[in-house]
XYZ file of C-alpha atoms in Angstrom:
746
model
C 4.061 6.913 -23.875
C 3.918 9.110 -26.728
C 1.807 11.948 -28.272
C 0.573 11.187 -31.793
C 3.460 12.230 -33.349
C 6.210 11.054 -30.840
C 8.311 8.076 -30.217
C 7.212 5.350 -27.779
C 8.502 5.992 -23.961
C 7.978 2.991 -21.851
C 5.493 0.337 -22.436
C 7.926 -2.033 -24.065
C 6.537 -5.056 -22.415
C 2.930 -3.992 -23.255
C 3.953 -3.779 -26.687
C 5.691 -7.041 -26.910
C 2.724 -8.607 -25.186
C 0.326 -6.968 -27.718
C 2.399 -8.376 -30.530
C 1.824 -11.868 -29.206
C -1.854 -11.305 -28.650
C -2.577 -9.807 -32.059
C -0.858 -12.822 -33.501
C -3.580 -15.197 -32.029
C -6.601 -13.096 -31.442
C -8.697 -11.115 -34.076
C -10.063 -8.627 -31.866
C -8.109 -6.960 -29.033
C -9.543 -4.001 -26.952
C -7.336 -1.841 -24.954
C -9.537 -0.427 -21.971
C -8.824 2.285 -19.524
C -9.619 5.693 -18.370
C -8.981 8.832 -20.480
C -5.488 9.925 -20.786
C -4.021 6.472 -19.474
C -2.219 5.834 -22.961
C -4.596 3.644 -24.910
C -4.430 5.633 -28.117
C -0.587 5.865 -28.308
C -0.181 2.230 -27.360
C -2.530 1.199 -30.176
C -0.834 3.486 -32.832
C 2.553 1.949 -31.629
C 1.096 -1.544 -31.884
C -0.149 -0.981 -35.349
C 3.098 0.137 -36.461
C 5.034 -2.761 -34.939
C 2.260 -5.254 -36.545
C 2.954 -3.442 -39.927
C 6.715 -4.221 -39.474
C 6.577 -7.537 -38.108
C 3.757 -9.081 -40.261
C 4.344 -6.916 -43.439
C 0.511 -6.222 -43.422
C -1.284 -3.075 -43.953
C -2.682 -1.161 -40.956
C -5.357 1.407 -40.926
C -6.143 3.717 -38.107
C -9.520 5.592 -37.485
C -10.103 8.049 -34.655
C -13.910 7.672 -33.945
C -13.826 10.935 -31.873
C -13.414 12.712 -35.231
C -16.848 11.659 -36.329
C -19.698 13.622 -35.478
C -22.373 11.004 -36.413
C -22.423 7.179 -35.807
C -23.990 6.953 -39.173
C -20.788 7.907 -40.713
C -18.581 5.051 -39.155
C -19.245 2.738 -41.949
C -18.248 5.106 -44.583
C -15.130 6.315 -42.551
C -14.008 2.674 -42.094
C -14.386 1.814 -45.750
C -12.698 5.284 -46.688
C -9.607 4.442 -44.489
C -9.266 0.861 -45.712
C -9.563 2.245 -49.257
C -12.694 0.237 -50.664
C -15.999 1.366 -52.015
C -18.862 0.148 -50.035
C -22.653 0.148 -51.606
C -23.964 1.567 -48.398
C -22.992 2.541 -44.773
C -24.526 -0.434 -42.966
C -22.187 -2.812 -41.105
C -23.112 -5.735 -43.535
C -22.404 -3.621 -46.614
C -19.178 -2.343 -45.305
C -18.059 -5.956 -44.178
C -18.826 -7.211 -47.754
C -16.566 -4.541 -49.293
C -13.708 -5.604 -47.118
C -14.148 -9.364 -47.101
C -10.894 -10.010 -48.980
C -8.661 -7.559 -47.213
C -5.786 -8.597 -44.841
C -4.426 -6.389 -42.192
C -5.145 -4.597 -38.782
C -7.805 -2.032 -38.461
C -7.374 0.378 -35.420
C -10.554 1.912 -33.997
C -9.541 4.438 -31.416
C -12.127 5.783 -29.008
C -14.941 3.355 -29.435
C -16.748 4.753 -26.393
C -17.637 7.852 -28.509
C -20.150 5.434 -30.372
C -20.214 2.126 -28.864
C -23.207 0.525 -30.207
C -22.279 1.417 -33.811
C -18.602 0.128 -33.192
C -19.950 -3.031 -31.806
C -22.199 -3.877 -34.712
C -19.438 -3.051 -37.271
C -16.860 -4.934 -35.659
C -18.852 -8.034 -35.513
C -19.942 -7.856 -39.079
C -16.077 -7.187 -40.114
C -14.958 -10.223 -38.205
C -17.617 -12.537 -39.605
C -17.022 -11.378 -43.110
C -13.232 -10.834 -43.454
C -11.501 -13.788 -42.005
C -7.879 -12.159 -42.560
C -8.824 -8.853 -40.764
C -7.999 -8.104 -37.315
C -9.295 -5.214 -35.091
C -7.340 -3.350 -32.485
C -9.889 -1.153 -30.528
C -9.511 1.413 -27.742
C -12.152 2.118 -25.328
C -13.198 3.074 -21.998
C -15.013 -0.113 -21.876
C -14.822 -3.447 -23.598
C -17.120 -3.998 -26.708
C -18.460 -7.405 -25.837
C -17.947 -9.026 -29.109
C -17.597 -12.755 -29.237
C -13.652 -13.664 -29.418
C -12.643 -10.236 -27.905
C -9.448 -10.270 -25.735
C -9.498 -7.348 -23.437
C -6.324 -5.821 -22.510
C -6.561 -3.229 -19.441
C -3.986 -0.448 -19.810
C -2.653 0.956 -16.399
C -0.581 3.842 -15.440
C 3.167 3.933 -16.453
C 5.611 2.636 -13.909
C 7.602 5.174 -12.060
C 10.817 5.034 -14.093
C 8.834 5.398 -17.405
C 6.864 8.083 -16.094
C 9.947 10.124 -15.183
C 11.340 9.441 -18.456
C 8.238 10.543 -20.405
C 8.406 13.599 -18.430
C 12.071 14.565 -19.279
C 11.487 13.679 -22.832
C 8.449 15.971 -23.233
C 10.035 18.670 -21.137
C 13.234 18.644 -23.393
C 10.775 18.813 -26.422
C 9.164 22.094 -24.934
C 12.517 23.286 -23.696
C 15.434 21.972 -25.495
C 17.762 23.097 -22.598
C 16.064 20.880 -20.091
C 17.884 17.991 -18.564
C 17.096 15.489 -15.885
C 19.618 16.091 -13.077
C 20.112 15.055 -9.457
C 18.826 18.483 -8.409
C 15.404 18.063 -10.091
C 14.975 14.033 -10.097
C 13.365 14.173 -6.583
C 10.739 16.644 -7.743
C 10.044 14.917 -11.003
C 9.821 11.552 -9.042
C 7.183 13.052 -6.704
C 5.528 14.724 -9.400
C 5.013 11.726 -11.426
C 3.864 9.899 -8.563
C 1.255 12.546 -7.651
C -0.080 12.244 -11.158
C -0.575 8.509 -10.733
C 1.765 7.758 -13.544
C -0.955 8.811 -15.983
C 0.811 9.705 -19.452
C -1.560 12.341 -20.400
C -1.172 14.191 -17.000
C 2.656 13.695 -16.951
C 2.722 15.275 -20.623
C 0.555 18.121 -19.744
C 2.620 18.719 -16.611
C 5.940 18.619 -18.809
C 4.509 21.166 -21.028
C 4.582 23.723 -18.262
C 8.267 23.575 -17.859
C 8.652 26.782 -19.978
C 7.398 28.803 -16.887
C 7.795 26.570 -13.971
C 10.386 24.305 -12.687
C 9.587 20.712 -11.701
C 9.350 21.616 -7.965
C 6.899 24.643 -9.116
C 4.573 22.299 -11.096
C 4.506 19.994 -8.070
C 3.634 22.778 -5.731
C 0.624 23.874 -8.113
C -0.879 20.467 -8.273
C -3.568 21.148 -5.863
C -5.410 22.762 -8.799
C -4.273 20.292 -11.340
C -7.288 20.577 -13.677
C -6.327 24.318 -14.433
C -2.679 23.668 -14.433
C -2.794 20.690 -16.875
C -4.389 22.258 -19.906
C -1.507 22.838 -22.228
C -1.812 19.777 -24.665
C -0.608 19.438 -28.220
C -2.800 21.297 -30.609
C -2.921 18.433 -33.156
C -4.282 15.866 -30.291
C -7.916 15.015 -30.127
C -9.777 17.553 -28.229
C -10.207 15.086 -25.381
C -6.451 14.719 -24.988
C -5.659 18.556 -25.017
C -6.310 19.126 -21.301
C -6.734 16.852 -18.364
C -10.184 18.368 -17.752
C -11.323 17.562 -21.244
C -10.335 13.978 -20.720
C -12.083 13.707 -17.480
C -15.137 15.141 -18.895
C -15.181 12.748 -21.786
C -15.331 9.888 -19.215
C -18.028 11.596 -17.217
C -20.372 11.826 -20.185
C -20.238 8.227 -20.852
C -21.755 7.460 -17.247
C -25.645 7.633 -16.545
C -26.692 10.186 -13.819
C -26.733 7.402 -11.118
C -23.182 6.317 -12.040
C -22.074 9.870 -11.969
C -23.626 10.492 -8.621
C -21.951 7.272 -7.156
C -18.632 8.357 -8.830
C -18.729 11.702 -6.976
C -19.652 10.021 -3.646
C -16.902 7.374 -4.085
C -14.290 10.390 -4.163
C -14.178 10.316 -0.282
C -12.438 7.091 -0.262
C -8.563 6.977 -0.454
C -6.424 4.153 -1.474
C -9.614 2.015 -2.714
C -12.641 0.481 -0.975
C -14.533 -2.740 -0.630
C -17.958 -2.990 -2.128
C -19.619 -3.149 1.447
C -18.143 0.342 2.265
C -19.215 1.838 -0.976
C -22.929 0.341 -0.189
C -22.958 1.944 3.299
C -21.151 5.204 2.504
C -22.676 6.258 -0.760
C -26.188 4.990 -0.639
C -29.142 7.319 0.347
C -30.313 10.691 -0.882
C -31.249 9.249 -4.382
C -29.102 6.052 -4.344
C -30.524 2.727 -3.179
C -27.932 0.628 -1.625
C -29.143 -2.278 -3.616
C -28.194 -0.568 -6.803
C -24.581 0.168 -5.773
C -23.411 -3.321 -6.840
C -24.639 -2.813 -10.574
C -23.272 0.978 -10.486
C -19.970 -0.069 -9.350
C -19.905 -2.697 -12.314
C -20.849 0.119 -14.533
C -18.033 2.341 -13.366
C -15.584 -0.608 -13.785
C -16.802 -1.345 -17.314
C -16.267 2.458 -18.169
C -12.736 2.382 -16.598
C -13.529 4.805 -13.953
C -12.572 2.185 -11.124
C -10.115 -0.685 -11.496
C -10.276 -3.807 -9.525
C -7.743 -5.713 -7.133
C -7.973 -8.780 -5.283
C -5.896 -11.485 -3.413
C -7.656 -14.397 -5.250
C -9.512 -15.574 -2.141
C -10.384 -13.322 0.687
C -11.104 -9.744 -0.634
C -11.829 -7.664 -3.680
C -11.342 -3.958 -3.582
C -11.871 -1.156 -6.034
C -9.618 1.844 -6.830
C -9.869 5.201 -8.566
C -7.041 7.458 -9.915
C -6.505 10.822 -8.017
C -7.477 12.769 -10.944
C -10.699 11.048 -11.243
C -11.350 11.383 -7.529
C -10.539 15.089 -7.488
C -12.642 15.726 -10.736
C -15.730 13.992 -9.110
C -15.577 15.539 -5.855
C -16.367 18.914 -7.562
C -19.888 17.547 -8.184
C -20.634 17.552 -4.481
C -21.957 20.521 -2.667
C -20.353 21.194 0.838
C -23.332 19.738 2.549
C -23.250 16.718 0.387
C -19.748 16.274 0.880
C -19.771 16.592 4.702
C -22.756 14.102 4.803
C -20.784 11.490 2.758
C -17.609 12.094 4.732
C -19.702 11.493 7.985
C -20.825 8.198 6.631
C -17.320 7.360 5.560
C -16.051 8.053 9.199
C -18.837 5.966 10.676
C -17.866 2.968 8.477
C -14.381 3.052 9.442
C -15.077 3.571 13.054
C -17.179 0.506 13.026
C -14.425 -1.452 10.854
C -11.918 -0.431 13.711
C -14.470 -1.787 16.373
C -14.684 -5.047 14.445
C -10.963 -5.389 14.141
C -10.145 -4.502 17.721
C -12.781 -7.156 18.689
C -10.636 -9.799 16.902
C -7.313 -8.674 18.392
C -7.373 -11.338 21.049
C -8.102 -14.609 19.320
C -7.374 -16.478 16.083
C -8.765 -13.665 13.984
C -5.839 -11.272 14.974
C -3.938 -11.749 11.833
C -7.006 -11.136 9.770
C -7.823 -7.961 11.700
C -4.413 -6.776 11.072
C -4.478 -7.528 7.302
C -7.845 -5.822 6.928
C -6.562 -2.649 8.733
C -3.423 -2.543 6.421
C -5.474 -2.807 3.493
C -7.604 0.148 4.791
C -4.907 2.273 6.296
C -5.315 4.995 3.775
C -9.052 5.479 4.437
C -8.332 5.292 8.231
C -6.048 7.990 7.776
C -8.496 9.922 5.592
C -11.208 9.194 8.454
C -9.082 10.528 11.173
C -7.780 13.505 9.274
C -11.551 14.504 8.758
C -12.479 13.621 12.247
C -9.734 15.535 14.151
C -10.544 18.720 12.295
C -14.085 18.645 13.075
C -15.203 19.261 16.870
C -18.423 17.048 16.225
C -15.955 13.985 15.690
C -12.577 14.575 17.408
C -13.644 12.512 20.453
C -14.578 9.745 18.242
C -11.054 9.943 16.595
C -9.426 9.849 19.913
C -11.254 6.773 20.828
C -10.452 5.147 17.431
C -6.602 5.946 17.737
C -6.532 4.702 21.471
C -8.320 1.461 20.628
C -5.884 0.634 18.006
C -3.002 0.651 20.281
C -1.684 -2.958 19.608
C -1.993 -2.192 15.657
C 0.249 0.702 15.906
C 2.897 -1.183 17.627
C 2.702 -4.336 15.263
C 3.046 -2.205 12.078
C 5.525 0.162 13.380
C 3.462 3.236 13.091
C 4.107 4.642 16.644
C 5.017 8.034 15.184
C 1.711 8.123 13.359
C -0.269 7.036 16.405
C 1.466 10.193 18.389
C 0.439 12.442 15.508
C -3.133 11.575 15.633
C -3.303 11.528 19.474
C -1.714 15.029 19.628
C -4.217 16.398 17.056
C -7.223 14.563 18.650
C -6.406 15.686 22.210
C -6.182 19.320 20.979
C -9.531 19.256 19.567
C -11.645 16.773 21.553
C -13.671 17.209 24.755
C -13.509 13.440 25.342
C -15.134 11.761 28.241
C -12.732 10.672 31.151
C -12.085 6.923 30.013
C -11.132 7.874 26.273
C -9.055 11.009 27.456
C -6.914 8.704 29.898
C -6.551 5.921 27.658
C -5.322 8.207 24.816
C -2.946 10.190 27.251
C -1.590 6.673 28.525
C -0.880 5.721 24.905
C 0.795 9.067 24.029
C 2.744 8.734 27.148
C 4.410 5.524 26.698
C 4.813 5.883 22.763
C 6.684 9.370 23.524
C 8.983 7.417 26.022
C 9.453 4.677 23.558
C 10.620 7.112 21.020
C 13.139 8.789 23.322
C 10.894 11.574 24.507
C 10.812 10.690 28.375
C 9.838 14.356 29.591
C 6.978 14.555 27.193
C 5.878 10.857 28.242
C 5.965 11.726 31.842
C 4.039 14.949 31.263
C 1.237 13.140 29.507
C 1.033 10.440 32.127
C 0.699 13.097 34.680
C -2.092 14.696 32.831
C -3.824 11.408 32.729
C -3.300 11.060 36.722
C -5.048 14.405 36.830
C -8.154 13.380 34.993
C -8.476 10.174 37.187
C -7.909 12.432 40.336
C -11.131 14.127 39.319
C -13.215 11.748 37.548
C -13.945 7.889 37.961
C -12.753 5.747 35.343
C -13.239 1.993 34.498
C -10.913 -0.866 35.460
C -9.617 -1.186 31.719
C -8.772 2.435 31.562
C -7.062 2.340 34.990
C -5.078 -0.981 34.031
C -3.774 0.781 30.714
C -2.462 3.833 32.696
C -0.693 1.589 35.011
C 0.920 -0.300 32.395
C 2.048 2.950 30.653
C 3.421 4.088 34.044
C 5.474 0.898 34.310
C 6.972 1.065 31.099
C 7.985 4.891 31.809
C 9.497 3.701 35.087
C 11.382 0.920 33.321
C 12.883 3.362 30.864
C 13.817 5.753 33.660
C 15.702 3.022 35.486
C 13.053 2.228 38.111
C 12.022 -1.420 37.510
C 10.869 -1.833 41.183
C 8.440 0.943 40.894
C 7.429 -0.481 37.703
C 6.525 -3.924 39.438
C 4.081 -2.219 41.919
C 2.214 -0.669 38.969
C 2.019 -3.974 36.826
C 0.658 -6.041 39.757
C -2.087 -3.418 40.085
C -2.598 -3.417 36.284
C -2.987 -7.159 35.888
C -5.751 -6.981 38.707
C -7.511 -4.260 37.119
C -7.274 -5.868 33.632
C -8.600 -9.062 34.807
C -11.506 -7.281 36.783
C -12.487 -5.533 33.530
C -12.581 -8.654 31.436
C -10.174 -7.136 28.795
C -8.155 -10.190 28.002
C -5.805 -8.336 25.506
C -4.948 -6.007 28.191
C -4.424 -8.592 30.668
C -2.063 -10.678 28.741
C -0.095 -7.440 27.813
C 0.216 -6.555 31.568
C 1.187 -9.954 32.401
C 3.917 -9.929 29.580
C 5.276 -6.504 30.808
C 5.158 -7.884 34.475
C 7.386 -10.913 33.492
C 9.742 -8.580 31.377
C 10.126 -6.379 34.600
C 10.779 -9.294 36.828
C 13.608 -10.169 34.473
C 14.708 -6.439 34.519
C 15.223 -6.637 38.256
C 17.242 -9.884 37.921
C 14.404 -12.285 39.498
C 14.606 -14.868 36.465
C 12.689 -17.428 38.339
C 9.620 -15.252 38.740
C 9.989 -13.868 35.327
C 9.989 -17.433 33.637
C 6.763 -18.339 35.523
C 5.056 -15.048 34.680
C 6.117 -15.183 30.896
C 4.951 -19.016 30.678
C 1.561 -17.887 32.087
C 1.405 -15.378 29.404
C 1.947 -18.116 26.767
C -0.569 -20.251 28.507
C -3.185 -17.390 28.367
C -2.606 -16.739 24.805
C -1.890 -19.957 23.001
C -5.285 -21.601 23.517
C -7.190 -18.718 21.832
C -4.683 -18.314 18.915
C -3.195 -14.957 19.793
C 0.095 -14.330 18.119
C 1.256 -10.807 19.019
C 1.705 -11.001 22.647
C 2.698 -14.655 22.655
C 5.698 -14.080 20.144
C 6.971 -11.476 22.500
C 6.718 -13.807 25.612
C 8.375 -16.763 23.808
C 11.285 -14.289 22.816
C 11.521 -13.179 26.343
C 11.558 -16.603 27.472
C 14.380 -17.248 25.055
C 16.176 -14.296 26.638
C 15.884 -15.747 30.008
C 17.319 -19.258 28.811
C 20.380 -17.426 27.428
C 20.953 -15.624 30.679
C 20.892 -19.005 32.320
C 23.624 -20.200 29.713
C 21.199 -22.340 27.568
C 21.762 -20.912 24.219
C 20.386 -23.780 22.228
C 17.020 -23.351 24.025
C 17.215 -19.499 23.628
C 17.715 -19.976 19.904
C 14.898 -22.379 19.512
C 12.357 -20.158 21.553
C 13.554 -17.233 19.285
C 12.789 -18.904 16.200
C 9.602 -20.015 17.174
C 8.727 -16.325 18.017
C 10.185 -15.200 14.791
C 7.960 -17.305 12.664
C 4.907 -16.036 14.417
C 5.935 -12.159 14.471
C 6.988 -12.690 10.635
C 3.520 -14.111 9.701
C 1.810 -11.185 11.671
C 4.084 -8.598 10.073
C 5.042 -7.475 13.446
C 8.023 -5.288 13.067
C 8.468 -4.456 16.804
C 8.466 -8.134 17.942
C 10.727 -9.041 15.099
C 13.253 -6.334 16.175
C 13.223 -7.739 19.710
C 13.917 -11.344 18.351
C 16.767 -10.286 16.173
C 18.308 -8.521 18.984
C 18.039 -11.552 21.211
C 19.435 -14.016 18.513
C 22.413 -11.595 18.039
C 23.232 -12.010 22.038
C 22.972 -15.826 21.290
C 25.245 -15.743 18.147
C 27.744 -13.487 20.437
C 27.484 -16.249 23.448
C 28.494 -18.869 20.723
C 31.390 -16.636 19.424
C 29.879 -16.304 16.002
C 30.934 -12.771 15.865
C 30.139 -12.120 12.085
C 26.659 -13.553 12.475
C 26.081 -11.444 15.488
C 27.043 -8.160 14.018
C 24.772 -8.935 10.948
C 21.887 -9.707 13.149
C 22.535 -6.566 15.130
C 22.336 -4.577 12.041
C 19.152 -5.971 11.106
C 17.769 -5.482 14.433
C 18.946 -1.858 14.269
C 17.153 -1.331 11.051
C 13.994 -2.786 12.609
C 14.308 -0.602 15.582
C 14.930 2.735 13.486
C 11.870 1.860 11.325
C 9.859 2.044 14.623
C 11.508 5.468 15.585
C 13.253 3.743 18.418
C 17.030 4.202 19.370
C 18.022 0.654 20.734
C 20.925 2.083 22.739
C 18.479 4.407 24.638
C 16.356 1.348 25.611
C 17.899 0.589 29.221
C 17.610 -3.232 29.388
C 18.306 -3.707 25.685
C 21.450 -1.534 25.710
C 22.941 -3.130 28.801
C 22.418 -6.728 27.688
C 23.846 -5.817 24.186
C 27.051 -4.510 25.696
C 27.426 -7.352 28.037
C 27.150 -9.903 25.247
C 29.530 -8.059 22.991
C 32.085 -7.842 25.788
C 31.786 -11.537 26.635
C 32.305 -12.318 22.900
C 35.061 -9.796 22.480
C 33.240 -7.970 19.744
C 34.679 -4.485 19.148
C 32.133 -2.227 17.203
C 35.072 -0.190 15.904
C 36.594 -2.846 13.674
C 36.140 -2.731 10.019
C 34.749 -6.326 10.082
C 32.083 -5.450 12.564
C 31.218 -2.372 10.749
C 30.862 -4.405 7.441
C 28.704 -6.987 8.839
C 26.637 -4.671 10.781
C 25.911 -2.487 7.469
C 25.159 -5.752 5.398
C 22.689 -6.800 8.128
C 20.876 -3.213 8.075
C 20.543 -3.518 4.309
C 19.292 -7.129 3.953
C 15.750 -7.525 2.477
C 13.167 -9.130 4.790
C 13.290 -12.751 3.386
C 17.057 -12.787 3.791
C 16.778 -11.456 7.259
C 14.427 -14.444 8.127
C 16.630 -17.075 6.490
C 19.704 -15.643 8.440
C 17.735 -15.600 11.747
C 16.260 -19.040 11.367
C 19.875 -20.185 10.447
C 18.796 -21.686 7.160
C 21.282 -22.411 4.455
C 20.773 -20.298 1.553
C 21.664 -21.671 -1.807
C 24.799 -20.363 -3.552
C 24.178 -17.106 -5.529
C 24.416 -18.834 -8.856
C 21.774 -21.450 -7.777
C 19.543 -18.762 -6.331
C 19.783 -16.722 -9.665
C 18.819 -19.666 -11.540
C 15.731 -20.532 -9.513
C 14.830 -16.757 -8.543
C 15.233 -14.501 -11.470
C 14.275 -11.517 -9.316
C 16.304 -8.645 -7.796
C 16.562 -8.290 -4.080
C 14.001 -5.536 -4.140
C 11.683 -7.561 -6.317
C 12.038 -10.512 -4.111
C 11.329 -8.383 -0.990
C 8.269 -7.004 -2.596
C 7.081 -10.559 -3.637
C 7.336 -11.642 -0.011
C 5.163 -8.938 1.040
C 2.511 -9.669 -1.857
C 2.557 -13.281 -0.351
C 1.671 -11.775 3.069
C -1.417 -10.382 1.258
C -0.404 -6.667 1.366
C -1.507 -4.279 -1.469
C 0.848 -2.075 -3.332
C 0.080 0.854 -1.157
C 0.774 -1.215 2.166
C 3.874 -2.431 0.571
C 5.017 1.103 -0.230
C 4.435 2.144 3.479
C 6.199 -0.885 4.842
C 9.319 -0.370 2.642
C 9.144 3.404 2.693
C 9.179 3.739 -0.948
C 6.505 5.132 -3.446
C 3.688 3.188 -4.672
C 4.625 3.538 -8.278
C 7.835 1.962 -7.373
C 6.224 -0.938 -5.827
C 3.947 -1.219 -8.911
C 6.960 -1.511 -11.089
C 8.303 -4.236 -9.048
C 5.288 -6.137 -8.987
C 5.040 -5.849 -12.725
C 8.512 -6.988 -13.269
C 7.846 -9.901 -10.805
C 4.882 -11.038 -12.750
C 6.621 -10.670 -16.175
C 9.824 -12.450 -14.958
C 7.998 -15.431 -13.345
C 5.480 -15.822 -16.207
C 2.431 -15.185 -13.855
C -0.754 -13.250 -14.479
C -1.782 -12.546 -10.859
C -0.772 -11.724 -7.381
C -2.166 -15.377 -6.188
C 0.379 -17.185 -8.225
C 3.195 -14.868 -6.786
C 1.868 -15.728 -3.222
C 1.896 -19.448 -4.093
C 5.383 -19.147 -5.596
C 6.803 -17.407 -2.329
C 5.428 -20.179 -0.302
C 7.052 -22.730 -2.546
C 10.313 -20.880 -2.528
C 10.331 -20.712 1.177
C 9.792 -24.335 1.357
C 12.851 -25.130 -0.991
C 15.158 -22.831 0.839
C 14.186 -24.582 4.092
C-alpha cells in the first residue's frame, strides 16, 4: 500500500474489485484493524473512480475533526456546498443534486454521527456514493462491507523495498537481503503500516538488524511520515486507537486472548478467558464486539468449525495490560484447556473419529506448541507436558513431526519429575524416534534409561507394552529381527491386558512386519491380516493403511505384483485422506518396487524420488532403514536399474519435486490429461493446486505452511490467487472444486 503521498504498491486485485463494487453499491465500507491499509486503498479507489467514471471525488479524514458536531459542516465544505445548518438532514438537502464519490476516512472516530449523516446522504442524494473506512461496519441499509486484510508476502516485500529506497536512495532489494526482508515482512504479518515503519529504520539498521530488534516492535516502529494522521505515525498509536474503541470488558478479553497463538475456537476463549471479572456467558458477545472492531478476524471451513485470529502486533500490545500474575493464571488455564483437548483427541485415535482428531490437532498445533513451551519451562507443569507429548505418539508420526516430538520430550524430561509410567512412556517414544532418525546410540541410551526406571518402580501393562514395542523397533534397526520378535510377542500380550486397543493393533502391526523381516511370510501375512481385521470394524485408518501396505509388500515378495499394487493403492487412499506422511512414504516405496518388478523403470525412479521426499520430510534417511534399503536394492537389481544414469536421476528428481496431487495421481496410476487440457480446466500453478488440495483436506493456512515448509504469508497469497482465479469467495467452494477435479481426473 502507499502513504498519503505515495503510489500504490500491491492491492491491485482489491482495487479492481472495489471499482466493480462501487459501480453497483452506493455505500461501501472498508473494515480492518489500524494500520492494515484502509486509508491508502480508499484514496487509491477514489482516484481510480474519478478517472474511470469522470466524477468528482471528495475525501474527508474524520480523525482531523475534534468534535462530532463539526462533521456536517466538514462534509458540506469538502463537497463545496453551503448548508443551512450542521444537522444530517440539512447537509443532505444541500448535496441532494451532487454526483460523485465521498470518502469518509476513519469513521470509528465518531461512528454514531457518521452513521446518521451517511444514511441521510444516501436517502437525499441518489447520485452520491460513499466509500467509508472504519474499524467496524456502519450498519446502514444497503452497506457492502469489504474487509481489508494483510498484504500478501510478495507485495509486503515490495512495499518494504519501495519505502526503504525512499528513505535511503541507495537501497536495493538483493539476494543478500531478500531472506531477511521476507522474514521481516512475515513477522510483521504483512501489515502495511508496520512494514512502512520498519522500512523507515533502514537509515540506521540493515534489514537483518531490523528483524533482530522486532522483540520490541512498538518502540522500533515509531518513525512514521510527519504528514500522516497521528494514528498512523507509530505502530503503538495505531494500536491505541483501536484499544480506545473497545469497552473495558472488550479490552480485558483482548488482553487475555493474547495467550492464544494461531487462532482459537470460541469454546477455548470461554474457558481460558472467563473468571476474575469476566463471566463465561459474556464472552460470546465480547468476541462479537472485537470482531466488529476488527481486533479479531474469523475463519471457518463452512461446516465443522469456526475460529478467530489476532494479528501478532495486536497480541503483543494487549499482553502488556496483564500483570505477571494475571498472565500466569491465564496461561495456566490455556494449558489446562489444551491438555483436555489432547485427552479428547487421543481418546478418538482408535475409531471412526481418528481423522477428526487429527484435523483438530492440526488446527490447534500452534496453541499446542505454546502450551508445551510454557509447560516445559515451569516445574509445576513439566510432568503434564511430558504426558501430553507422549500420549500424542501416533499424531507425531502421522503428521511427520517426529523431530518436534523429540524436542519436547528432551525439554520435558530435563524439567519433569514425572511418575514412573509417564517417564517410561516418554523415554520409549524418545528412544524409537531417535533410532528412526538415524541416531541409534541415543535411542539405545534412552531405552536403557526406561529399563532402569522399570527395574525400580512398577508400571502398568500399557507402559510395559510401549517400551517393548520401542525395543523391538530398535532391535530391527540394529539388524536383530529375532530379538524384536520376542519383545513383540510380549508387547501384544501386555497391550491386550491393558485394554489399550491402539497400542495393541500397533504392536500386532510391528509383529507382522518383523515376521516379514525374518523371512516368515506366512506368519507375517496372518498377523498383518489380523491387524486389518482388528482395525477395519472400528474405522481406524492409520495402522490399517500400514497393514494393507505391508500385505502388498508380501504379495510382491510372492511374485503377485497385481495384488501388491491393488493393496498399495487402497492403503494410499486411506493415508492421503488422513494426511499421513509416514504411511504415504512407505506406500510410495513399495509401489516403486512394484514398478521395478514390472520393468517400468522410469515410473519406479519417479516413485522412488517421491518416496524419498516424504522420508526426508520425516527426517528419515531411507537408505539407513535396514529392510527398506535391502528391498530397494534387490528390486533395482532385478529390474536392471542403475541409479547413476542420467535418465534415473532425471526421473528421481522429478518425482521428488512433484506436488502432492500429482504424486497421488502417479501412484494411483491414473491418466492425467495433457498439459493443455489441464491448463484449460485448472488455471492454477502447481503450487496453487497443491495448496488447494490441502485446503480441500480442511487445513488452515498455518497448517498448510507447516505441511509445505513455506511461510504462512506465501500460503495466503496462493489461497488468494486461487480464489480469484476460480472466481470463488470461500474455502468451502475450493474444497468442493478439489473433489470435483479429482473425480474428473479419475
